[in-house]
């Protein structure tokens, strides 16, 4: 059977942090190859690598200085080819980050442009007047005060939506568009299975606008898609569009001419709000405003990633609530967001960690796991920027947690009584059948076995109690799932109404008391008695269990 777009599970990893195979203190591609069995064991099918190209690493690789290479710390193009082959042998596709919007200031194109050399004068966005495009918000509010920075060599200001050392490319220049399309072609012909397209709403600028989501930007993305369809039809494209659903929807295009997978940013903070309030209200609010993607397309959902937990797409009241609940100390905050990992955000509480994962896996869309979260890994808020959530993956309780043979790797593995490498390491959790790692594997396997999730119609039902989040997935006769989650710190009992004749089986449960099976003789409503402990959950399935 052909895979439905929502039936994809992704795993995101930072190569520098995953495993250092050559002992130089930095994770590398050969290290990822060594650990591919771990990735595959999670049951995921797309591996997303954070940027791997040459870079001064002032923004961990999102500051690219050569679009067609591999950072020497990470290895070579040959290593990448081997990684892709090894991943394919395990049924995994590999996508890489592609940073279209900007380059590093070290990039030879920018160095030529600031000196007006090599025909690159207009490859970046220059002005004499830094009040140009005044209606544009600043994204990195903690480190930048303007989207313009003065360049001494050129005697003009250049435009940057992110750090000042990341000048934006000028997409009005045909040579820039042609060059970046050629970069897309290069990697597809090389053999990557697709891209996570970084920061795509900001490619073009037009006076009098907010310089986001402009029609010209969609025009260029359609060119990217045409090229992808020509060079590698079916390649996996995932767009980073941190916008409201109505502004994000157009990036799907007509379903066949733009980006098939788009992150759903605004639902994510509302999962955290739901736990803080013990109420489904925020989840309901955003899902009611979430349009269905066109056929063949899917939202992509996540709990955490390599950035701060962004609070850009919430209301003022929600932001206040989330900061108070999850980032009481100022140093836990960054820009408009919270720079913490999943487990510490949830107080290392296993019940709440499971609940959030259970919600993630039953939302409409393809879920992403962030490396380390399968172990309940902690973070380090004493580190600057987002480094505290990009620390080494702990593999065992040996030196440097098995990450590196180097005595002083680029960052130390997290060492903390909760979520530190002594307990949050792969070997320890492999050995413990009750570990979070084993549970995450079971969770992904269960989700993948339920045809209705990812392929069916989705509804958020009214459970008659706002403490409960009740999702239903329906893929036609014989394939239904209802998933009920207790968002609150109190036990809740309910009678779950189901309306199909036949056998309902409980396929996943945590903190849930009730029968394992209920058989209904008719289409009339059957009631499943369920008691959910604080943060408990139970998924019920009617038919449609995939065995493949
Ligand atoms: C990435 C960030 C990065 C920024 C600038 C983002 O959206 O996820 O990590 O700093 O783009 O490239």
Coordinates of C-alpha atoms and ligand atoms in Angstrom, one line a residue:
X1 CA 0.0 0.0 0.0
X2 CA 1.3 3.5 -0.8
X3 CA 2.3 5.5 2.2
X4 CA -0.1 8.3 3.2
X5 CA 1.7 11.6 3.6
X6 CA 0.8 11.8 7.3
X7 CA 2.1 8.3 7.9
X8 CA 5.7 9.4 8.1
X9 CA 7.7 9.7 11.3
X10 CA 10.9 11.8 11.3
X11 CA 13.9 12.0 13.5
X12 CA 16.0 15.2 13.7
X13 CA 19.6 15.1 14.7
X14 CA 22.6 17.5 14.9
X15 CA 25.6 15.8 13.4
X16 CA 28.0 17.6 15.6
X17 CA 26.2 16.3 18.7
X18 CA 25.4 12.7 17.7
X19 CA 28.6 10.6 17.7
X20 CA 32.2 11.5 17.2
X21 CA 33.8 8.6 15.3
X22 CA 37.3 10.1 14.7
X23 CA 37.9 11.4 18.3
X24 CA 38.4 15.1 17.4
X25 CA 35.7 16.2 19.8
X26 CA 33.0 16.9 17.1
X27 CA 30.3 14.5 16.0
X28 CA 30.6 13.5 12.4
X29 CA 28.9 11.7 9.5
X30 CA 30.8 8.5 10.2
X31 CA 29.5 8.7 13.8
X32 CA 26.0 8.9 12.5
X33 CA 26.6 5.8 10.3
X34 CA 27.8 4.0 13.4
X35 CA 24.5 4.8 15.2
X36 CA 22.0 4.4 12.4
X37 CA 20.7 1.2 14.0
X38 CA 19.6 3.3 16.9
X39 CA 17.7 5.7 14.6
X40 CA 16.1 2.8 12.7
X41 CA 15.2 1.0 15.9
X42 CA 12.8 3.9 16.7
X43 CA 10.6 3.0 13.8
X44 CA 11.1 6.4 12.0
X45 CA 11.5 6.6 8.3
X46 CA 13.0 10.0 7.5
X47 CA 16.2 11.3 9.1
X48 CA 16.7 15.0 9.0
X49 CA 20.3 16.2 9.4
X50 CA 20.8 19.8 10.6
X51 CA 23.1 21.8 8.3
X52 CA 26.3 19.9 7.3
X53 CA 27.9 22.3 4.9
X54 CA 31.1 24.4 5.5
X55 CA 30.4 27.2 7.9
X56 CA 32.1 29.2 10.6
X57 CA 29.4 27.7 12.9
X58 CA 28.3 31.0 14.4
X59 CA 24.8 29.7 13.9
X60 CA 25.6 26.0 14.0
X61 CA 25.8 25.7 10.3
X62 CA 22.8 27.9 9.3
X63 CA 25.5 30.3 8.3
X64 CA 26.7 28.5 5.2
X65 CA 30.0 29.4 3.6
X66 CA 30.0 26.8 0.8
X67 CA 26.7 25.3 -0.4
X68 CA 28.2 22.3 -2.2
X69 CA 30.4 20.8 0.5
X70 CA 30.5 19.1 3.8
X71 CA 32.0 20.8 6.9
X72 CA 35.5 19.3 7.4
X73 CA 34.7 18.6 11.1
X74 CA 31.8 16.4 9.9
X75 CA 33.7 14.5 7.2
X76 CA 33.5 14.4 3.4
X77 CA 31.0 14.1 0.6
X78 CA 32.1 10.4 0.4
X79 CA 31.1 9.9 4.0
X80 CA 27.7 11.5 3.3
X81 CA 27.3 9.1 0.3
X82 CA 28.1 6.2 2.6
X83 CA 25.6 7.5 5.2
X84 CA 22.9 7.8 2.7
X85 CA 23.5 4.2 1.4
X86 CA 23.6 2.8 4.9
X87 CA 20.4 4.7 5.8
X88 CA 18.7 3.4 2.6
X89 CA 19.7 -0.2 3.6
X90 CA 17.7 0.3 6.8
X91 CA 14.7 1.8 5.0
X92 CA 15.5 5.4 6.1
X93 CA 15.4 8.4 3.8
X94 CA 17.9 11.2 4.5
X95 CA 17.0 14.9 4.2
X96 CA 19.4 17.8 4.8
X97 CA 18.8 21.3 5.8
X98 CA 18.9 23.7 2.9
X99 CA 19.4 27.4 3.8
X100 CA 18.0 29.4 0.9
X101 CA 17.5 32.7 2.6
X102 CA 21.0 33.8 3.6
X103 CA 24.7 32.9 3.7
X104 CA 27.5 33.4 6.2
X105 CA 29.2 36.7 5.9
X106 CA 32.3 34.6 5.3
X107 CA 30.8 33.2 2.1
X108 CA 33.0 34.2 -0.9
X109 CA 29.8 35.6 -2.6
X110 CA 29.3 38.1 0.2
X111 CA 33.0 38.9 0.4
X112 CA 32.9 39.7 -3.4
X113 CA 29.6 41.6 -3.0
X114 CA 30.9 43.9 -0.3
X115 CA 33.9 44.8 -2.5
X116 CA 31.7 45.1 -5.6
X117 CA 33.8 42.4 -7.3
X118 CA 33.1 39.4 -9.6
X119 CA 29.8 40.6 -10.8
X120 CA 28.3 39.9 -7.4
X121 CA 27.5 43.6 -6.5
X122 CA 23.8 42.9 -6.2
X123 CA 23.8 39.3 -4.9
X124 CA 22.8 40.7 -1.5
X125 CA 20.4 43.4 -0.4
X126 CA 22.2 46.7 0.0
X127 CA 21.0 50.2 0.8
X128 CA 22.2 53.7 1.8
X129 CA 19.0 54.1 3.8
X130 CA 18.5 51.8 6.8
X131 CA 14.9 53.0 7.2
X132 CA 14.1 50.9 4.1
X133 CA 11.6 48.1 4.8
X134 CA 10.8 49.6 8.2
X135 CA 7.7 47.4 8.6
X136 CA 9.7 44.3 9.1
X137 CA 9.9 42.6 12.5
X138 CA 13.2 41.4 14.0
X139 CA 13.4 37.7 14.6
X140 CA 16.4 37.3 16.9
X141 CA 15.2 40.0 19.3
X142 CA 17.9 39.1 21.9
X143 CA 20.9 39.7 19.6
X144 CA 19.9 42.1 16.9
X145 CA 18.4 45.6 17.0
X146 CA 18.0 46.1 13.3
X147 CA 17.7 44.0 10.1
X148 CA 20.3 46.3 8.6
X149 CA 24.1 46.3 9.4
X150 CA 26.6 48.8 8.0
X151 CA 29.5 47.3 6.0
X152 CA 32.7 49.4 6.1
X153 CA 34.2 47.9 3.0
X154 CA 31.2 48.8 0.8
X155 CA 30.0 51.8 2.7
X156 CA 26.4 50.6 2.7
X157 CA 24.0 48.7 4.8
X158 CA 23.1 45.0 4.1
X159 CA 19.8 43.2 4.9
X160 CA 19.6 40.2 7.3
X161 CA 16.5 38.7 8.9
X162 CA 18.6 36.7 11.3
X163 CA 22.1 37.3 12.8
X164 CA 24.1 40.2 11.4
X165 CA 26.7 37.7 10.2
X166 CA 24.1 36.1 8.0
X167 CA 23.4 38.5 5.1
X168 CA 20.2 37.7 3.1
X169 CA 20.6 36.8 -0.6
X170 CA 18.9 39.1 -3.1
X171 CA 16.3 36.9 -4.8
X172 CA 15.5 39.7 -7.2
X173 CA 18.8 38.9 -8.9
X174 CA 18.3 36.2 -11.6
X175 CA 21.8 34.9 -11.0
X176 CA 21.1 34.3 -7.4
X177 CA 17.9 32.4 -8.2
X178 CA 19.8 30.4 -10.8
X179 CA 22.6 29.6 -8.4
X180 CA 20.4 28.5 -5.6
X181 CA 18.4 26.3 -8.0
X182 CA 21.7 24.8 -9.0
X183 CA 22.5 24.0 -5.4
X184 CA 19.1 22.2 -5.2
X185 CA 20.0 20.2 -8.3
X186 CA 23.5 19.5 -6.9
X187 CA 22.3 17.8 -3.8
X188 CA 19.4 15.9 -5.4
X189 CA 21.8 14.5 -8.1
X190 CA 24.3 13.7 -5.3
X191 CA 21.6 11.5 -3.7
X192 CA 19.9 13.2 -0.8
X193 CA 16.3 12.3 -0.5
X194 CA 15.1 15.8 0.0
X195 CA 15.4 18.9 2.1
X196 CA 14.2 20.7 5.2
X197 CA 13.9 24.2 3.6
X198 CA 15.0 26.7 6.2
X199 CA 13.3 30.0 6.8
X200 CA 11.4 30.2 3.5
X201 CA 8.9 33.0 4.1
X202 CA 11.6 35.7 3.9
X203 CA 13.2 35.3 0.4
X204 CA 12.0 38.5 -1.2
X205 CA 11.5 42.1 0.1
X206 CA 9.0 44.7 -1.0
X207 CA 8.6 48.2 0.4
X208 CA 5.4 48.7 2.3
X209 CA 5.0 45.0 3.3
X210 CA 6.1 43.0 6.3
X211 CA 8.4 41.2 3.9
X212 CA 7.1 37.7 4.7
X213 CA 5.0 35.3 2.5
X214 CA 5.3 37.6 -0.6
X215 CA 3.9 36.3 -3.9
X216 CA 7.4 36.4 -5.3
X217 CA 8.6 34.0 -2.6
X218 CA 5.9 31.5 -3.6
X219 CA 6.9 32.0 -7.2
X220 CA 10.5 31.0 -6.5
X221 CA 9.4 28.0 -4.3
X222 CA 7.3 26.8 -7.3
X223 CA 10.5 26.9 -9.4
X224 CA 12.2 24.8 -6.7
X225 CA 9.4 22.3 -6.9
X226 CA 9.5 22.2 -10.7
X227 CA 13.2 21.4 -10.5
X228 CA 12.7 18.8 -7.8
X229 CA 10.0 17.1 -9.9
X230 CA 12.3 17.0 -12.8
X231 CA 15.5 15.8 -11.1
X232 CA 14.0 13.6 -8.3
X233 CA 10.2 13.2 -8.3
X234 CA 8.9 12.3 -4.9
X235 CA 11.8 13.9 -3.0
X236 CA 10.8 14.8 0.5
X237 CA 10.4 18.6 1.0
X238 CA 9.7 20.0 4.4
X239 CA 9.2 23.8 4.7
X240 CA 10.0 25.8 7.8
X241 CA 7.2 28.4 7.9
X242 CA 6.7 29.8 11.3
X243 CA 3.4 31.5 10.6
X244 CA -0.3 31.2 11.4
X245 CA -2.1 28.3 9.6
X246 CA -3.8 30.6 7.1
X247 CA -0.5 32.1 6.1
X248 CA 1.2 28.7 6.0
X249 CA -1.4 27.0 3.9
X250 CA -0.4 28.7 0.6
X251 CA 3.0 27.1 0.8
X252 CA 1.4 23.7 0.0
X253 CA 0.4 25.4 -3.3
X254 CA -2.2 23.4 -5.1
X255 CA -0.9 20.3 -3.5
X256 CA 1.4 19.5 -6.4
X257 CA 3.4 22.6 -7.2
X258 CA 4.9 23.9 -3.9
X259 CA 6.0 22.2 -0.6
X260 CA 4.2 19.0 0.4
X261 CA 5.3 19.0 4.1
X262 CA 5.0 22.0 6.4
X263 CA 5.7 22.4 10.1
X264 CA 2.6 23.3 12.1
X265 CA 4.2 25.8 14.5
X266 CA 1.2 27.2 16.3
X267 CA -0.2 23.9 17.6
X268 CA 3.1 23.1 19.5
X269 CA 3.0 25.7 22.3
X270 CA -0.7 25.0 22.8
X271 CA 0.2 21.4 23.8
X272 CA 2.3 22.9 26.6
X273 CA -0.5 25.3 27.4
X274 CA -2.9 22.4 27.7
X275 CA -0.8 20.7 30.3
X276 CA -0.2 23.9 32.2
X277 CA -3.9 24.6 32.4
X278 CA -5.2 21.1 32.4
X279 CA -7.5 22.1 29.5
X280 CA -8.0 21.3 25.9
X281 CA -9.2 24.8 25.1
X282 CA -6.0 26.0 23.3
X283 CA -5.6 22.9 21.3
X284 CA -9.2 23.1 20.2
X285 CA -8.8 26.8 19.3
X286 CA -5.9 26.2 17.0
X287 CA -7.1 23.0 15.4
X288 CA -10.4 24.7 14.5
X289 CA -8.3 27.2 12.7
X290 CA -6.2 24.6 10.9
X291 CA -7.2 23.9 7.3
X292 CA -6.9 20.5 5.8
X293 CA -3.8 20.3 3.6
X294 CA -4.4 19.5 -0.1
X295 CA -4.3 15.9 -1.1
X296 CA -0.8 14.4 -1.0
X297 CA 0.4 17.0 1.6
X298 CA 0.7 17.0 5.4
X299 CA 1.3 19.1 8.4
X300 CA 4.4 18.1 10.4
X301 CA 4.2 18.3 14.2
X302 CA 6.8 18.3 16.9
X303 CA 7.3 18.9 20.6
X304 CA 10.8 20.3 20.6
X305 CA 13.6 20.9 18.1
X306 CA 17.1 22.5 18.0
X307 CA 15.7 26.0 18.4
X308 CA 14.0 27.8 21.3
X309 CA 10.4 26.7 21.8
X310 CA 9.0 29.5 19.8
X311 CA 6.2 31.6 21.2
X312 CA 5.8 33.8 18.2
X313 CA 2.5 32.2 17.2
X314 CA 0.6 32.7 20.5
X315 CA -1.4 35.5 22.0
X316 CA 0.1 37.8 24.7
X317 CA -1.9 36.0 27.4
X318 CA -0.7 32.6 26.3
X319 CA 2.9 33.9 26.2
X320 CA 2.6 35.1 29.7
X321 CA 1.2 31.8 30.9
X322 CA 3.8 29.7 29.1
X323 CA 6.7 31.8 30.3
X324 CA 5.4 31.6 33.9
X325 CA 4.8 27.8 33.7
X326 CA 7.9 26.7 31.8
X327 CA 10.6 29.4 32.0
X328 CA 10.4 31.1 35.4
X329 CA 14.0 32.1 35.2
X330 CA 15.0 34.8 32.6
X331 CA 17.9 32.7 31.4
X332 CA 15.5 30.0 30.3
X333 CA 14.1 32.4 27.7
X334 CA 15.6 33.3 24.3
X335 CA 14.2 35.7 21.7
X336 CA 10.4 35.1 21.7
X337 CA 10.7 31.6 23.2
X338 CA 12.0 29.1 25.7
X339 CA 15.4 27.5 25.3
X340 CA 14.8 24.2 27.1
X341 CA 14.4 20.5 26.2
X342 CA 11.3 18.4 26.5
X343 CA 12.1 16.5 29.7
X344 CA 13.1 19.5 31.8
X345 CA 10.1 21.4 30.5
X346 CA 7.9 18.7 31.9
X347 CA 9.8 18.4 35.2
X348 CA 11.3 15.0 34.1
X349 CA 7.9 13.6 34.9
X350 CA 7.4 10.3 33.0
X351 CA 3.6 10.6 33.0
X352 CA 3.7 14.0 31.4
X353 CA 6.5 13.1 29.0
X354 CA 4.4 10.1 27.8
X355 CA 1.3 12.1 27.5
X356 CA 2.9 14.8 25.3
X357 CA 4.3 12.1 23.1
X358 CA 0.9 10.4 22.9
X359 CA -0.7 13.7 21.9
X360 CA 2.1 14.3 19.3
X361 CA 1.5 10.9 17.7
X362 CA -2.2 11.4 17.4
X363 CA -2.3 14.9 16.1
X364 CA -3.1 15.3 12.4
X365 CA 0.3 15.3 10.7
X366 CA 3.6 13.6 10.5
X367 CA 5.5 13.7 13.9
X368 CA 9.2 14.5 14.4
X369 CA 11.3 13.3 17.3
X370 CA 14.3 15.3 18.3
X371 CA 17.5 13.4 19.2
X372 CA 17.9 12.8 22.9
X373 CA 14.2 13.3 23.7
X374 CA 13.7 9.5 23.4
X375 CA 15.9 9.3 26.5
X376 CA 14.4 12.1 28.4
X377 CA 17.7 14.1 28.0
X378 CA 18.2 17.2 30.0
X379 CA 19.6 20.6 29.0
X380 CA 22.1 23.2 30.2
X381 CA 20.7 26.6 30.6
X382 CA 24.1 28.0 31.6
X383 CA 25.2 27.7 27.9
X384 CA 24.6 30.7 25.6
X385 CA 22.1 30.9 22.7
X386 CA 20.5 27.4 21.9
X387 CA 23.7 25.4 22.7
X388 CA 22.0 24.0 25.9
X389 CA 19.6 21.9 23.8
X390 CA 22.3 20.8 21.3
X391 CA 24.6 18.9 23.7
X392 CA 26.1 15.4 22.9
X393 CA 23.9 12.4 22.6
X394 CA 24.7 10.0 25.6
X395 CA 25.3 6.5 24.4
X396 CA 26.6 4.9 27.6
X397 CA 28.0 5.7 31.0
X398 CA 31.7 5.7 29.9
X399 CA 33.9 8.7 29.3
X400 CA 32.1 11.5 27.6
X401 CA 29.0 9.3 27.7
X402 CA 30.3 7.3 24.7
X403 CA 29.9 10.3 22.5
X404 CA 33.6 10.9 21.9
X405 CA 37.1 9.6 22.8
X406 CA 38.2 13.2 23.0
X407 CA 38.8 14.3 26.6
X408 CA 37.1 17.7 26.0
X409 CA 34.5 17.5 23.2
X410 CA 32.9 20.6 21.8
X411 CA 30.4 20.5 24.7
X412 CA 30.2 18.2 27.7
X413 CA 27.4 15.7 27.9
X414 CA 24.6 16.8 30.3
X415 CA 25.5 15.7 33.8
X416 CA 22.6 16.2 36.1
X417 CA 20.8 13.8 38.5
X418 CA 17.7 14.1 36.3
X419 CA 18.1 13.7 32.6
X420 CA 21.9 13.4 32.8
X421 CA 24.1 10.9 31.0
X422 CA 24.2 8.5 34.0
X423 CA 20.5 7.5 33.4
X424 CA 19.6 9.2 30.1
X425 CA 22.0 7.1 28.0
X426 CA 21.1 4.6 25.3
X427 CA 22.9 1.5 26.8
X428 CA 21.2 1.9 30.2
X429 CA 17.8 2.4 28.6
X430 CA 18.3 -0.5 26.2
X431 CA 18.9 -2.7 29.3
X432 CA 15.7 -1.6 31.1
X433 CA 12.5 -2.8 29.5
X434 CA 10.6 -0.1 31.3
X435 CA 12.8 2.7 30.0
X436 CA 11.5 5.7 28.1
X437 CA 13.5 4.6 25.1
X438 CA 11.6 1.3 24.9
X439 CA 8.3 3.1 25.4
X440 CA 9.0 5.6 22.6
X441 CA 9.7 2.6 20.3
X442 CA 6.5 1.0 21.3
X443 CA 4.6 4.2 20.8
X444 CA 6.0 4.7 17.3
X445 CA 5.3 1.1 16.4
X446 CA 1.8 1.4 17.6
X447 CA 1.1 4.5 15.7
X448 CA 2.5 3.0 12.5
X449 CA 0.4 -0.1 13.0
X450 CA -2.8 2.0 13.0
X451 CA -3.8 2.7 9.5
X452 CA -6.3 5.3 10.5
X453 CA -3.6 7.6 12.0
X454 CA -1.9 9.5 9.3
X455 CA -4.1 8.3 6.5
X456 CA -7.6 8.9 7.8
X457 CA -9.9 11.8 8.6
X458 CA -9.2 13.5 11.9
X459 CA -11.5 15.1 14.5
X460 CA -11.1 16.6 17.9
X461 CA -14.2 15.3 19.6
X462 CA -16.0 16.8 22.6
X463 CA -15.4 14.5 25.6
X464 CA -17.8 16.5 27.7
X465 CA -14.9 17.5 30.0
X466 CA -12.3 20.1 29.1
X467 CA -9.6 18.2 31.0
X468 CA -9.8 15.6 28.3
X469 CA -8.4 15.7 24.7
X470 CA -10.2 13.2 22.6
X471 CA -8.9 12.6 19.1
X472 CA -10.6 10.4 16.5
X473 CA -9.0 9.1 13.3
X474 CA -11.2 7.4 10.7
X475 CA -9.9 5.7 7.6
X476 CA -13.2 4.2 6.5
X477 CA -14.9 0.9 7.4
X478 CA -12.9 -1.2 9.8
X479 CA -10.3 1.4 10.6
X480 CA -11.0 3.8 13.5
X481 CA -8.9 5.0 16.4
X482 CA -10.1 7.0 19.4
X483 CA -7.4 8.4 21.6
X484 CA -8.2 10.0 24.9
X485 CA -5.7 12.0 27.0
X486 CA -6.1 13.4 30.4
X487 CA -4.4 16.8 30.4
X488 CA -4.9 17.4 34.1
X489 CA -3.3 16.5 37.4
X490 CA -6.5 14.9 38.6
X491 CA -7.9 11.4 37.8
X492 CA -10.9 11.5 35.4
X493 CA -13.4 8.8 34.7
X494 CA -15.4 8.8 31.6
X495 CA -17.6 6.6 29.4
X496 CA -16.1 6.7 25.9
X497 CA -18.8 6.5 23.3
X498 CA -18.0 4.4 20.2
X499 CA -20.3 3.7 17.4
X500 CA -19.0 0.7 15.4
X501 CA -20.1 -2.9 15.6
X502 CA -17.3 -5.3 16.4
X503 CA -14.3 -5.4 18.6
X504 CA -12.6 -2.3 20.1
X505 CA -9.2 -3.0 21.5
X506 CA -7.1 -0.8 23.7
X507 CA -3.8 -0.6 21.8
X508 CA -1.9 1.9 24.0
X509 CA -2.4 3.0 27.6
X510 CA -0.6 4.7 30.4
X511 CA -2.2 5.5 33.7
X512 CA -5.4 4.1 32.4
X513 CA -7.8 1.6 34.0
X514 CA -10.5 -0.1 32.0
X515 CA -11.2 -3.2 29.9
X516 CA -8.6 -4.3 27.3
X517 CA -11.4 -5.1 24.8
X518 CA -15.0 -4.2 24.3
X519 CA -17.2 -5.9 21.8
X520 CA -20.2 -4.2 20.4
X521 CA -22.9 -6.1 18.6
X522 CA -24.5 -3.2 16.7
X523 CA -23.8 0.2 15.2
X524 CA -25.5 1.7 18.2
X525 CA -23.4 3.5 20.7
X526 CA -21.3 1.4 23.0
X527 CA -19.8 2.9 26.0
X528 CA -16.2 2.1 27.1
X529 CA -15.7 2.7 30.8
X530 CA -12.3 4.4 31.3
X531 CA -10.5 5.8 34.3
X532 CA -7.5 8.0 33.5
X533 CA -5.0 8.7 36.2
X534 CA -3.4 12.2 36.2
X535 CA -1.9 12.7 32.7
X536 CA -3.1 9.2 31.7
X537 CA -4.1 8.2 28.2
X538 CA -5.6 5.4 26.3
X539 CA -5.9 4.7 22.6
X540 CA -8.6 2.4 21.3
X541 CA -8.7 0.8 17.8
X542 CA -11.5 -0.7 15.8
X543 CA -10.2 -3.0 13.1
X544 CA -7.6 -1.7 10.6
X545 CA -4.5 -2.7 12.4
X546 CA -1.7 -2.8 9.9
X547 CA 0.5 -5.8 10.1
X548 CA 3.1 -4.6 7.6
Ligands
LIG1 C1 16.8 27.6 12.1 C2 17.6 28.3 13.2 C3 18.5 29.3 12.5 C4 17.7 30.3 11.6 C5 18.6 31.1 10.7 C6 16.0 28.8 11.6 O1 14.8 28.9 11.4 O2 15.9 26.6 12.6 O3 18.3 27.4 13.9 O4 19.2 30.0 13.5 O5 16.8 29.6 10.8 O6 19.1 30.3 9.7

